[in-house]
Tab-separated table of C-alpha atoms in Angstrom:
chain	number	residue	atom	x	y	z
A	105	UNK	CA	-1.609	29.522	23.203
A	106	UNK	CA	0.043	30.649	26.079
A	107	UNK	CA	3.556	29.868	26.971
A	108	UNK	CA	2.849	26.723	28.723
A	109	UNK	CA	0.505	25.033	26.458
A	110	UNK	CA	2.495	25.739	23.057
A	111	UNK	CA	5.493	24.399	25.364
A	112	UNK	CA	3.650	21.282	26.458
A	113	UNK	CA	2.675	20.643	23.038
A	114	UNK	CA	6.023	20.789	21.096
A	115	UNK	CA	7.635	18.994	23.488
A	116	UNK	CA	4.743	16.245	23.438
A	117	UNK	CA	5.939	16.562	19.409
A	118	UNK	CA	9.443	16.203	19.576
A	119	UNK	CA	8.638	13.159	22.354
A	120	UNK	CA	6.767	11.687	19.595
A	121	UNK	CA	9.558	12.309	16.889
A	122	UNK	CA	11.862	10.842	19.108
A	123	UNK	CA	10.310	7.580	20.432
A	124	UNK	CA	9.757	7.254	16.306
A	125	UNK	CA	12.796	6.616	15.618
A	126	UNK	CA	13.612	3.535	17.864
A	127	UNK	CA	10.177	1.565	17.439
A	128	UNK	CA	10.074	-0.941	14.452
A	129	UNK	CA	8.089	-0.125	11.693
A	130	UNK	CA	4.607	-2.315	11.646
A	131	UNK	CA	3.803	-4.384	8.764
A	132	UNK	CA	1.296	-1.719	7.209
A	133	UNK	CA	3.757	1.201	7.754
A	134	UNK	CA	6.121	-1.098	6.059
A	135	UNK	CA	3.317	-1.679	3.563
A	136	UNK	CA	2.900	2.210	2.892
A	137	UNK	CA	6.736	3.123	2.411
A	138	UNK	CA	6.713	0.429	-0.854
A	139	UNK	CA	3.731	2.381	-1.884
A	140	UNK	CA	6.077	5.966	-1.488
A	141	UNK	CA	8.441	4.045	-3.625
A	142	UNK	CA	6.356	2.938	-6.683
A	143	UNK	CA	4.208	6.038	-6.421
A	144	UNK	CA	0.362	6.018	-7.683
A	145	UNK	CA	-2.878	7.701	-7.655
A	146	UNK	CA	-4.422	5.093	-6.348
A	147	UNK	CA	-3.971	1.716	-4.197
A	148	UNK	CA	-5.637	-1.726	-3.296
A	149	UNK	CA	-6.359	-0.625	-0.096
A	150	UNK	CA	-6.640	3.136	0.349
A	151	UNK	CA	-6.158	6.556	-1.552
A	152	UNK	CA	-2.592	7.675	-1.859
A	153	UNK	CA	-2.098	10.287	0.873
A	154	UNK	CA	-0.408	8.301	3.031
A	155	UNK	CA	1.927	7.657	0.453
A	156	UNK	CA	2.523	10.962	-0.082
A	157	UNK	CA	3.091	11.684	3.610
A	158	UNK	CA	5.937	8.863	3.827
A	159	UNK	CA	7.442	9.919	0.805
A	160	UNK	CA	7.957	13.544	2.592
A	161	UNK	CA	9.108	12.246	5.774
A	162	UNK	CA	11.835	10.163	3.647
A	163	UNK	CA	12.872	13.318	1.622
A	164	UNK	CA	13.289	15.063	4.979
A	165	UNK	CA	14.932	12.072	7.033
A	166	UNK	CA	15.778	9.188	4.909
A	167	UNK	CA	14.318	5.864	4.568
A	168	UNK	CA	14.510	4.925	7.937
A	169	UNK	CA	11.586	4.608	10.976
A	170	UNK	CA	11.554	7.711	11.305
A	171	UNK	CA	11.307	9.095	7.807
A	172	UNK	CA	8.548	7.183	7.468
A	173	UNK	CA	6.551	8.136	9.888
A	174	UNK	CA	8.300	11.922	10.290
A	175	UNK	CA	4.491	13.273	9.230
A	176	UNK	CA	3.217	11.764	11.919
A	177	UNK	CA	4.186	13.876	14.866
A	178	UNK	CA	4.241	16.712	12.483
A	179	UNK	CA	0.821	16.535	10.865
A	180	UNK	CA	-0.605	16.120	14.777
A	181	UNK	CA	0.851	19.356	15.838
A	182	UNK	CA	-0.377	21.321	12.704
A	183	UNK	CA	-3.716	19.736	13.210
A	184	UNK	CA	-3.784	20.227	16.920
A	185	UNK	CA	-3.410	24.155	16.050
A	186	UNK	CA	-5.920	24.428	13.547
A	187	UNK	CA	-8.645	22.967	16.019
A	188	UNK	CA	-7.605	25.272	18.775
A	189	UNK	CA	-7.906	28.296	16.583
A	190	UNK	CA	-11.133	26.948	15.020
A	191	UNK	CA	-12.484	26.631	18.436
A	192	UNK	CA	-11.024	29.979	20.090
A	193	UNK	CA	-13.006	31.682	16.177
A	194	UNK	CA	-16.156	29.854	17.403
A	195	UNK	CA	-16.080	30.558	20.744
A	196	UNK	CA	-15.200	34.111	20.585
A	197	UNK	CA	-18.750	34.809	18.988
A	198	UNK	CA	-20.803	33.185	22.235
A	199	UNK	CA	-18.698	34.572	25.217
A	200	UNK	CA	-15.358	36.172	26.147
A	201	UNK	CA	-12.030	36.359	25.208
A	202	UNK	CA	-10.587	34.410	27.953
A	203	UNK	CA	-13.772	31.584	27.796
A	204	UNK	CA	-13.081	31.292	23.985
A	205	UNK	CA	-9.345	30.881	25.453
A	206	UNK	CA	-10.112	28.205	27.613
A	207	UNK	CA	-12.171	26.541	25.825
A	208	UNK	CA	-9.644	26.522	22.342
A	209	UNK	CA	-7.220	25.442	24.714
A	210	UNK	CA	-9.657	22.123	26.071
A	211	UNK	CA	-10.186	21.037	22.930
A	212	UNK	CA	-6.762	20.955	22.064
A	213	UNK	CA	-5.536	18.564	25.237
A	214	UNK	CA	-8.506	16.708	24.612
A	215	UNK	CA	-8.037	15.754	21.022
A	216	UNK	CA	-4.494	15.302	21.673
A	217	UNK	CA	-5.597	12.872	24.911
A	218	UNK	CA	-7.245	10.002	22.235
A	219	UNK	CA	-5.188	6.982	21.731
A	220	UNK	CA	-5.832	7.792	18.494
A	221	UNK	CA	-3.727	10.799	17.994
A	222	UNK	CA	-1.458	9.449	20.611
A	223	UNK	CA	-0.702	6.196	18.958
A	224	UNK	CA	-1.332	7.373	15.194
A	225	UNK	CA	1.964	9.880	15.316
A	226	UNK	CA	4.150	6.579	15.785
A	227	UNK	CA	2.338	4.383	13.966
A	228	UNK	CA	1.849	6.040	10.230
A	229	UNK	CA	-1.790	5.166	8.296
A	230	UNK	CA	-4.348	6.972	5.826
A	231	UNK	CA	-5.988	8.388	9.521
A	232	UNK	CA	-2.633	10.564	9.809
A	233	UNK	CA	-3.165	12.665	6.605
A	234	UNK	CA	-6.932	12.047	7.144
A	235	UNK	CA	-6.966	13.851	10.689
A	236	UNK	CA	-5.177	16.696	9.683
A	237	UNK	CA	-7.586	17.546	6.764
A	238	UNK	CA	-10.286	16.799	8.875
A	239	UNK	CA	-9.080	19.635	11.485
A	240	UNK	CA	-8.302	21.971	8.252
A	241	UNK	CA	-12.003	21.634	6.896
A	242	UNK	CA	-13.244	22.686	10.715
A	243	UNK	CA	-11.350	25.470	10.712
A	244	UNK	CA	-12.350	26.362	7.231
A	245	UNK	CA	-15.749	26.298	8.159
A	246	UNK	CA	-15.095	27.859	11.025
A	247	UNK	CA	-14.277	31.236	9.308
A	248	UNK	CA	-16.742	30.496	6.057
A	249	UNK	CA	-19.591	30.464	8.576
A	250	UNK	CA	-19.087	32.217	11.603
A	251	UNK	CA	-16.271	34.315	10.634
A	252	UNK	CA	-18.362	35.038	7.490
A	253	UNK	CA	-14.920	35.048	5.110
A	254	UNK	CA	-16.780	33.500	2.187
A	255	UNK	CA	-13.397	32.149	0.241
A	256	UNK	CA	-12.645	30.150	3.257
A	257	UNK	CA	-15.293	27.387	1.284
A	258	UNK	CA	-12.521	26.911	-1.496
A	259	UNK	CA	-10.457	25.783	1.588
A	260	UNK	CA	-13.932	23.878	2.740
A	261	UNK	CA	-13.209	22.235	-0.503
A	262	UNK	CA	-9.700	21.830	-0.963
A	263	UNK	CA	-9.682	20.106	2.823
A	264	UNK	CA	-12.666	17.864	1.825
A	265	UNK	CA	-10.981	16.584	-1.240
A	266	UNK	CA	-7.602	16.385	0.140
A	267	UNK	CA	-9.329	13.696	2.887
A	268	UNK	CA	-10.598	11.353	0.849
A	269	UNK	CA	-7.873	11.195	-1.226
A	270	UNK	CA	-6.090	10.033	2.516
A	271	UNK	CA	-9.314	7.819	3.443
A	272	UNK	CA	-12.590	7.146	1.881
A	273	UNK	CA	-14.253	7.625	5.314
A	274	UNK	CA	-13.658	11.536	4.792
A	275	UNK	CA	-17.352	11.034	2.622
A	276	UNK	CA	-19.244	10.919	6.199
A	277	UNK	CA	-18.700	13.881	7.893
A	278	UNK	CA	-18.389	15.758	3.948
A	279	UNK	CA	-22.212	14.197	3.597
A	280	UNK	CA	-23.488	15.609	7.049
A	281	UNK	CA	-21.868	19.000	6.045
A	282	UNK	CA	-24.506	18.620	2.942
A	283	UNK	CA	-27.194	17.365	5.049
A	284	UNK	CA	-26.495	20.891	7.034
A	285	UNK	CA	-26.638	22.987	3.825
A	286	UNK	CA	-29.671	21.328	2.407
A	287	UNK	CA	-31.980	21.200	5.372
A	288	UNK	CA	-31.137	24.046	7.392
A	289	UNK	CA	-32.174	27.976	6.776
A	290	UNK	CA	-29.067	29.054	7.458
A	291	UNK	CA	-27.723	26.132	4.860
A	292	UNK	CA	-29.574	27.252	1.987
A	293	UNK	CA	-28.696	30.306	2.375
A	294	UNK	CA	-24.758	29.871	1.675
A	295	UNK	CA	-26.455	27.544	-1.297
A	296	UNK	CA	-27.794	30.789	-3.070
A	297	UNK	CA	-24.277	31.806	-3.318
A	298	UNK	CA	-21.573	30.449	-5.478
A	299	UNK	CA	-19.013	29.599	-2.786
A	300	UNK	CA	-20.143	26.083	-1.808
A	301	UNK	CA	-20.529	24.794	-5.305
A	302	UNK	CA	-17.255	26.283	-5.782
A	303	UNK	CA	-15.693	24.640	-2.853
A	304	UNK	CA	-17.287	21.041	-4.594
A	305	UNK	CA	-15.751	22.152	-7.543
A	306	UNK	CA	-12.225	21.737	-5.773
A	307	UNK	CA	-12.922	19.025	-4.197
A	308	UNK	CA	-13.795	16.799	-7.261
A	309	UNK	CA	-10.738	18.472	-8.861
A	310	UNK	CA	-8.950	16.930	-6.054
A	311	UNK	CA	-10.211	13.303	-5.602
A	312	UNK	CA	-10.144	12.739	-9.853
A	313	UNK	CA	-6.614	11.537	-9.981
A	314	UNK	CA	-8.282	8.604	-7.676
A	315	UNK	CA	-11.175	8.485	-9.057
A	316	UNK	CA	-9.383	7.888	-12.746
A	317	UNK	CA	-7.005	5.539	-10.834
A	318	UNK	CA	-9.448	3.421	-10.130
A	319	UNK	CA	-11.394	3.476	-13.354
A	320	UNK	CA	-8.257	2.169	-14.869
A	321	UNK	CA	-8.087	-0.344	-12.518
A	322	UNK	CA	-11.472	-2.504	-12.509
A	323	UNK	CA	-12.548	0.133	-9.676
A	324	UNK	CA	-10.549	-2.322	-7.650
A	325	UNK	CA	-10.270	0.468	-4.289
A	326	UNK	CA	-13.585	1.221	-4.699
A	327	UNK	CA	-14.966	-2.164	-4.552
A	328	UNK	CA	-12.574	-3.424	-1.860
A	329	UNK	CA	-13.879	-0.513	0.541
A	330	UNK	CA	-17.347	-0.404	-0.904
A	331	UNK	CA	-17.762	-4.162	-0.428
A	332	UNK	CA	-17.615	-3.947	3.105
A	333	UNK	CA	-21.441	-2.318	3.139
A	334	UNK	CA	-22.937	-5.791	2.157
A	335	UNK	CA	-21.043	-7.318	5.020
A	336	UNK	CA	-24.745	-9.050	6.953
A	337	UNK	CA	-24.129	-11.322	10.165
A	338	UNK	CA	-27.421	-10.574	12.346
A	339	UNK	CA	-26.373	-12.957	14.857
A	340	UNK	CA	-23.603	-10.810	15.904
A	341	UNK	CA	-25.056	-7.634	16.465
A	342	UNK	CA	-24.499	-7.300	19.831
A	343	UNK	CA	-20.985	-8.306	19.601
A	344	UNK	CA	-20.149	-5.979	17.082
A	345	UNK	CA	-22.349	-2.840	18.960
A	346	UNK	CA	-19.900	-4.075	21.708
A	347	UNK	CA	-16.970	-3.653	19.899
A	348	UNK	CA	-18.075	-0.247	18.250
A	349	UNK	CA	-19.097	1.192	21.957
A	350	UNK	CA	-15.301	-0.682	23.576
A	351	UNK	CA	-13.315	0.660	20.406
A	352	UNK	CA	-14.585	3.991	20.581
A	353	UNK	CA	-13.939	4.147	25.097
A	354	UNK	CA	-10.617	3.160	23.914
A	355	UNK	CA	-9.350	5.021	21.282
A	356	UNK	CA	-10.542	8.293	22.725
A	357	UNK	CA	-9.346	7.115	25.571
A	358	UNK	CA	-11.957	6.793	28.187
A	359	UNK	CA	-12.376	10.204	30.402
A	360	UNK	CA	-11.737	11.873	26.898
A	361	UNK	CA	-14.724	9.858	25.362
A	362	UNK	CA	-17.405	11.106	28.231
A	363	UNK	CA	-16.339	15.030	26.728
A	364	UNK	CA	-16.625	13.807	23.665
A	365	UNK	CA	-20.180	12.990	23.806
A	366	UNK	CA	-20.918	15.189	26.565
A	367	UNK	CA	-19.548	17.751	23.864
A	368	UNK	CA	-22.476	16.304	20.787
A	369	UNK	CA	-24.931	16.598	23.702
A	370	UNK	CA	-24.244	20.568	23.894
A	371	UNK	CA	-24.829	20.768	19.957
A	372	UNK	CA	-27.694	19.463	20.164
A	373	UNK	CA	-28.984	21.443	23.789
A	374	UNK	CA	-27.865	24.660	21.437
A	375	UNK	CA	-28.510	24.093	18.105
A	376	UNK	CA	-27.499	27.558	17.115
A	377	UNK	CA	-25.776	27.458	13.630
A	378	UNK	CA	-23.062	25.966	13.874
A	379	UNK	CA	-23.740	23.521	16.358
A	380	UNK	CA	-25.966	22.145	13.933
A	381	UNK	CA	-23.723	21.959	11.119
A	382	UNK	CA	-21.485	20.113	13.569
A	383	UNK	CA	-23.967	17.918	14.857
A	384	UNK	CA	-24.561	16.889	11.635
A	385	UNK	CA	-21.067	16.321	10.855
A	386	UNK	CA	-21.085	14.010	14.124
A	387	UNK	CA	-24.626	12.538	13.688
A	388	UNK	CA	-25.024	11.472	10.072
A	389	UNK	CA	-21.655	9.384	10.328
A	390	UNK	CA	-22.311	7.835	13.236
A	391	UNK	CA	-25.968	7.119	12.761
A	392	UNK	CA	-23.930	5.212	9.315
A	393	UNK	CA	-21.042	3.120	12.219
A	394	UNK	CA	-24.376	2.074	13.764
A	395	UNK	CA	-26.140	0.812	11.039
A	396	UNK	CA	-23.244	-1.093	9.763
A	397	UNK	CA	-22.565	-2.587	12.971
A	398	UNK	CA	-26.061	-4.165	12.871
A	399	UNK	CA	-24.368	-6.910	10.677
A	400	UNK	CA	-20.908	-6.223	10.361
A	401	UNK	CA	-17.827	-5.169	12.786
A	402	UNK	CA	-16.830	-1.713	12.602
A	403	UNK	CA	-13.367	-1.268	12.831
A	404	UNK	CA	-11.993	1.078	15.802
A	405	UNK	CA	-10.403	3.564	13.338
A	406	UNK	CA	-13.397	4.015	11.274
A	407	UNK	CA	-14.949	6.673	13.723
A	408	UNK	CA	-11.593	8.264	13.981
A	409	UNK	CA	-12.667	11.053	11.116
A	410	UNK	CA	-14.921	12.771	13.683
A	411	UNK	CA	-12.412	12.740	16.594
A	412	UNK	CA	-11.323	16.845	15.610
A	413	UNK	CA	-15.517	17.687	15.457
A	414	UNK	CA	-15.418	15.784	18.663
A	415	UNK	CA	-12.524	17.706	20.786
A	416	UNK	CA	-14.155	21.104	19.281
A	417	UNK	CA	-17.387	20.023	20.171
A	418	UNK	CA	-15.997	19.443	24.005
A	419	UNK	CA	-14.290	22.748	23.866
A	420	UNK	CA	-17.794	23.940	25.446
A	421	UNK	CA	-17.818	21.498	28.125
A	422	UNK	CA	-16.362	23.154	31.233
A	423	UNK	CA	-15.840	20.531	33.777
A	424	UNK	CA	-12.748	21.235	35.712
A	425	UNK	CA	-11.453	17.564	35.522
A	426	UNK	CA	-10.351	17.470	31.787
A	427	UNK	CA	-7.161	18.766	32.237
A	428	UNK	CA	-6.826	15.196	34.223
A	429	UNK	CA	-8.724	13.192	31.653
A	430	UNK	CA	-6.189	14.897	28.374
A	431	UNK	CA	-3.145	13.802	30.820
A	432	UNK	CA	-5.089	10.154	31.621
A	433	UNK	CA	-5.156	9.554	27.772
A	434	UNK	CA	-1.672	10.732	26.691
A	435	UNK	CA	-0.311	8.557	29.229
A	436	UNK	CA	-1.675	6.187	27.760
A	437	UNK	CA	-0.732	6.332	24.967
A	438	UNK	CA	3.111	6.755	26.408
A	439	UNK	CA	2.646	3.538	28.135
A	440	UNK	CA	1.732	1.670	24.773
A	441	UNK	CA	4.816	3.513	22.880
A	442	UNK	CA	7.488	2.890	25.917
A	443	UNK	CA	6.313	-0.265	25.648
A	444	UNK	CA	7.342	-0.945	22.010
A	445	UNK	CA	10.223	0.947	22.056
A	446	UNK	CA	11.997	-0.277	25.144
A	447	UNK	CA	9.515	-3.415	26.492
A	448	UNK	CA	9.929	-2.545	30.150
A	449	UNK	CA	6.816	-5.089	30.715
A	450	UNK	CA	7.277	-8.815	29.818
A	451	UNK	CA	3.568	-9.543	28.038
A	452	UNK	CA	2.439	-12.491	25.710
A	453	UNK	CA	1.927	-11.771	21.967
A	454	UNK	CA	-1.633	-12.302	22.610
A	455	UNK	CA	-1.719	-9.542	25.645
A	456	UNK	CA	0.677	-7.090	23.811
A	457	UNK	CA	0.038	-5.690	20.331
A	458	UNK	CA	3.364	-3.971	19.768
A	459	UNK	CA	4.667	-7.270	20.284
A	460	UNK	CA	2.825	-8.593	17.439
A	461	UNK	CA	3.076	-6.143	15.326
A	462	UNK	CA	6.814	-4.748	15.446
A	463	UNK	CA	8.680	-6.678	18.149
A	464	UNK	CA	11.689	-8.004	16.529
A	465	UNK	CA	11.780	-7.401	12.983
A	466	UNK	CA	15.004	-6.283	12.090
A	467	UNK	CA	16.888	-9.137	13.948
A	468	UNK	CA	14.878	-11.209	12.732
A	469	UNK	CA	15.262	-9.952	9.154
A	470	UNK	CA	18.474	-10.114	9.899
A	471	UNK	CA	19.192	-13.771	10.921
A	472	UNK	CA	16.542	-14.886	7.865
A	473	UNK	CA	19.000	-13.631	5.644
A	474	UNK	CA	22.158	-14.714	6.935
A	475	UNK	CA	20.773	-18.308	7.247
A	476	UNK	CA	19.791	-17.757	3.820
A	477	UNK	CA	22.270	-18.425	0.947
A	478	UNK	CA	23.852	-15.674	-0.155
A	479	UNK	CA	22.452	-13.491	-3.186
A	480	UNK	CA	19.015	-15.484	-2.797
A	481	UNK	CA	15.993	-14.269	-3.347
A	482	UNK	CA	13.779	-13.849	-0.306
A	483	UNK	CA	9.725	-14.407	-0.738
A	484	UNK	CA	6.796	-14.143	0.764
A	485	UNK	CA	3.228	-13.967	0.464
A	486	UNK	CA	1.519	-11.779	2.681
A	487	UNK	CA	2.292	-8.296	1.964
A	488	UNK	CA	2.989	-6.812	5.823
A	489	UNK	CA	5.484	-9.846	5.790
A	490	UNK	CA	7.234	-8.915	2.467
A	491	UNK	CA	7.505	-5.245	3.262
A	492	UNK	CA	9.269	-5.727	6.411
A	493	UNK	CA	11.645	-7.825	5.182
A	494	UNK	CA	12.256	-5.781	2.186
A	495	UNK	CA	12.800	-2.972	3.956
A	496	UNK	CA	14.729	-4.900	7.107
A	497	UNK	CA	16.619	-7.455	5.376
A	498	UNK	CA	19.919	-5.982	4.332
A	499	UNK	CA	21.115	-6.440	0.325
A	500	UNK	CA	18.026	-9.170	-0.243
A	501	UNK	CA	16.536	-9.026	-3.496
A	502	UNK	CA	12.588	-9.856	-1.884
A	503	UNK	CA	9.655	-10.536	-4.183
A	504	UNK	CA	6.052	-10.410	-2.814
A	505	UNK	CA	3.863	-12.523	-4.420
A	506	UNK	CA	-0.141	-11.858	-3.492
A	507	UNK	CA	-3.099	-10.395	-6.326
A	508	UNK	CA	-2.517	-6.645	-4.894
A	509	UNK	CA	0.711	-6.277	-6.551
A	510	UNK	CA	-0.715	-6.660	-9.942
A	511	UNK	CA	-2.313	-3.048	-8.963
A	512	UNK	CA	1.469	-1.992	-8.684
A	513	UNK	CA	3.857	-0.590	-11.513
A	514	UNK	CA	7.178	-3.102	-10.552
A	515	UNK	CA	8.392	-5.626	-12.149
A	516	UNK	CA	7.362	-9.094	-12.009
A	517	UNK	CA	10.227	-11.777	-11.622
A	518	UNK	CA	10.419	-14.392	-14.464
A	519	UNK	CA	9.238	-18.312	-14.202
A	520	UNK	CA	11.268	-20.755	-12.577
A	521	UNK	CA	13.610	-18.584	-10.282
A	522	UNK	CA	14.418	-20.246	-7.267
A	523	UNK	CA	14.427	-18.177	-3.673
A	524	UNK	CA	13.506	-18.364	-0.143
A	525	UNK	CA	9.727	-18.534	1.019
A	526	UNK	CA	9.304	-17.200	4.210
A	527	UNK	CA	6.286	-18.513	5.738
A	528	UNK	CA	4.357	-17.402	9.448
A	529	UNK	CA	3.509	-20.753	11.296
A	530	UNK	CA	0.264	-18.106	11.804
A	531	UNK	CA	-1.139	-19.008	8.090
A	532	UNK	CA	-2.527	-22.399	7.616
A	533	UNK	CA	-1.202	-25.295	5.269
A	534	UNK	CA	1.732	-25.829	3.068
A	535	UNK	CA	2.926	-23.437	0.352
A	536	UNK	CA	0.728	-22.416	-1.918
A	537	UNK	CA	1.458	-24.873	-5.088
A	538	UNK	CA	-0.614	-22.359	-7.776
A	539	UNK	CA	3.025	-20.225	-7.121
A	540	UNK	CA	5.590	-22.698	-5.700
A	541	UNK	CA	7.088	-26.054	-6.080
A	542	UNK	CA	9.220	-26.879	-3.019
A	543	UNK	CA	12.461	-28.069	-3.440
A	544	UNK	CA	13.370	-27.993	0.582
A	545	UNK	CA	13.330	-26.845	3.739
A	546	UNK	CA	15.863	-25.016	6.435
A	547	UNK	CA	15.173	-25.169	10.086
A	548	UNK	CA	12.513	-22.457	11.343
A	549	UNK	CA	12.994	-19.191	12.774
A	550	UNK	CA	10.989	-17.161	15.507
A	551	UNK	CA	10.943	-13.192	15.583
A	552	UNK	CA	11.153	-11.936	19.177
A	553	UNK	CA	11.780	-9.113	21.581
A	554	UNK	CA	13.139	-8.986	24.797
A	555	UNK	CA	12.806	-13.646	24.461
A	556	UNK	CA	9.498	-13.268	23.945
A	557	UNK	CA	8.366	-14.922	20.912
A	558	UNK	CA	6.543	-12.530	18.788
A	559	UNK	CA	5.430	-15.679	16.203
A	560	UNK	CA	7.492	-18.597	14.240
A	561	UNK	CA	8.217	-18.810	10.484
A	562	UNK	CA	9.335	-21.572	7.801
A	563	UNK	CA	11.527	-21.502	5.249
A	564	UNK	CA	11.150	-23.130	2.086
A	565	UNK	CA	13.514	-23.505	-0.896
A	566	UNK	CA	11.108	-23.233	-3.788
A	567	UNK	CA	11.272	-22.570	-7.242
A	568	UNK	CA	8.712	-19.617	-8.660
A	569	UNK	CA	6.317	-20.675	-11.015
A	570	UNK	CA	3.687	-18.813	-13.553
A	571	UNK	CA	0.297	-19.404	-14.270
A	572	UNK	CA	1.221	-17.407	-17.730
A	573	UNK	CA	4.124	-18.164	-19.269
A	574	UNK	CA	6.724	-15.743	-18.845
A	575	UNK	CA	6.225	-13.996	-15.986
A	576	UNK	CA	4.219	-13.738	-12.639
A	577	UNK	CA	1.385	-12.210	-12.530
A	578	UNK	CA	0.949	-11.947	-8.616
A	579	UNK	CA	4.406	-11.460	-7.891
A	580	UNK	CA	6.804	-8.487	-8.098
A	581	UNK	CA	10.152	-7.491	-6.765
A	582	UNK	CA	9.705	-4.787	-3.995
A	583	UNK	CA	11.950	-1.544	-4.141
A	584	UNK	CA	14.556	-1.875	-1.341
A	585	UNK	CA	15.276	1.985	-1.104
A	586	UNK	CA	18.448	3.128	0.793
A	587	UNK	CA	18.396	3.310	4.745
C-alpha cells in the first residue's frame, strides 16, 4: 500500500476514533456495554463477540463512549488491510504486479466507501467483529486456494467460528464455501485432503461455547434468531423486496453498490476456481435473503456480512470513477457522523435517526437523576432505555425489567421496593401491572438535542411487584461500572 493510501486510511481511522468520543451511545450500544460487564458465552439477542469487543475497548479506554467503540475503527483498519492483501495476492496470479496493486487499493477503498463500514465503526454492533472475521476468512482462503498454503485452512476455520460467535449470519457465506467444496472439481480435490476437515474442527471448537450456553438457556438465542425464518406475509412481498434492494443501495452507498454488483457479475463471467468460490459465498446468502424477503422483512444490515467478499470481487472492476464512488460513500458517512456529534442541521426525529437514537442522552439522564429523590432507584422496562440510564445517570441504581434479563447472571431486586419508572411516550398504555404498583407521578421529561425533542417520558413513583415471592425474575440491577 502506498504512503498516500496508507496515510489516508490512518487519517480516516483517527477521525473515526475522535468522533467516537463525542457521539452519545445509542441504546443498543449501551445494552452491549451491559453484556461486557456481565460476561457470558451467549446472550438472548446475539452471540457474545460484541461483548468481548466492548470489554477490550473499555480495558484500553475506560468505561466511556470511546471505550465502548474503540474496537470499531481498529477492526475496520485491520479488516481493510486483510481485504487489500487478499486482493493483491489473488490478482497477482492473474495479471501484472501493478494491476494487482491497483485492484487491491480499489477493494480497500470501496469497502471503506460503504456506509455499513463508515457508520459501523462508530456504532458498536455485532457486525463490527463479524466484518473483521469475514475479512480474515477471505484472506486465509486466498492464501490457501490461490497461494496453496494448505495450513491456512486452519485460519479459515478459526475465522468462520469466530464469525459465528459474532453473528449467526456468518453461517451463510460459510455455507457458500461448503457448496463450492461439494459441487466444484477444485473443491472436491480439497475434500480428499485433511485440511478442510481440520478447519471444520477448529470452527466447531470456536462455536461450542455458544452452543453450550444455548443448551443451558432453552436455546433462547437460536430460537429468537431462527424464529424469523417462519415469518410469512405474502401480501407485502413487493414492499419487502423493495426494502431489501433499497437497504443495500443505501448501506453500500449508491455508487459502491454498482461496483459490488459489477464485481459479482465478473465472478460469473470469469468462473475460474477462486471466482466460483467467491460467487458461491455471495450467491447463496443473497438467495436466502431474497427468499426471506418473499414473506418477511430483511433488515438492511443482514447482508452486510457479504461486503468484504463483494469488495474483493469489485477489485477487478476497473472503471475509472471508483475513487469518486469511495469518496462519495465516505462523505455520506461523514455527514451522518458530524450530524450526530455536532447537529449542524435542524431536522425532526422522523428525518434524523441520529437524533432518535443518540440525541440528548447524557443531559436527559442527568435531569432524571436530579428530579427523582436522592438515592431512589430508577426503573425502565425497555432494555435500551434501562442501559442508557445505567451508563449516563450519575450515581444511580438502575433496575431493568424485561424477560430478557432472566438470562443474565445479575442480582435481582427484592419484592416491595420503591423506585421511579421512566416510561417513553412511544410505549402504549400505563405501567405494566404485572411488575408495578403506581404510587404517584412526577412531571414529564423530554430528551432533546439542540432544542429539538427526540422523545418524551413519563415518570412514575412505583412499588416493584413479584410474581414469585422473594424476587423479581424479570428484573435485575444493571451494573453501573466506572466512567
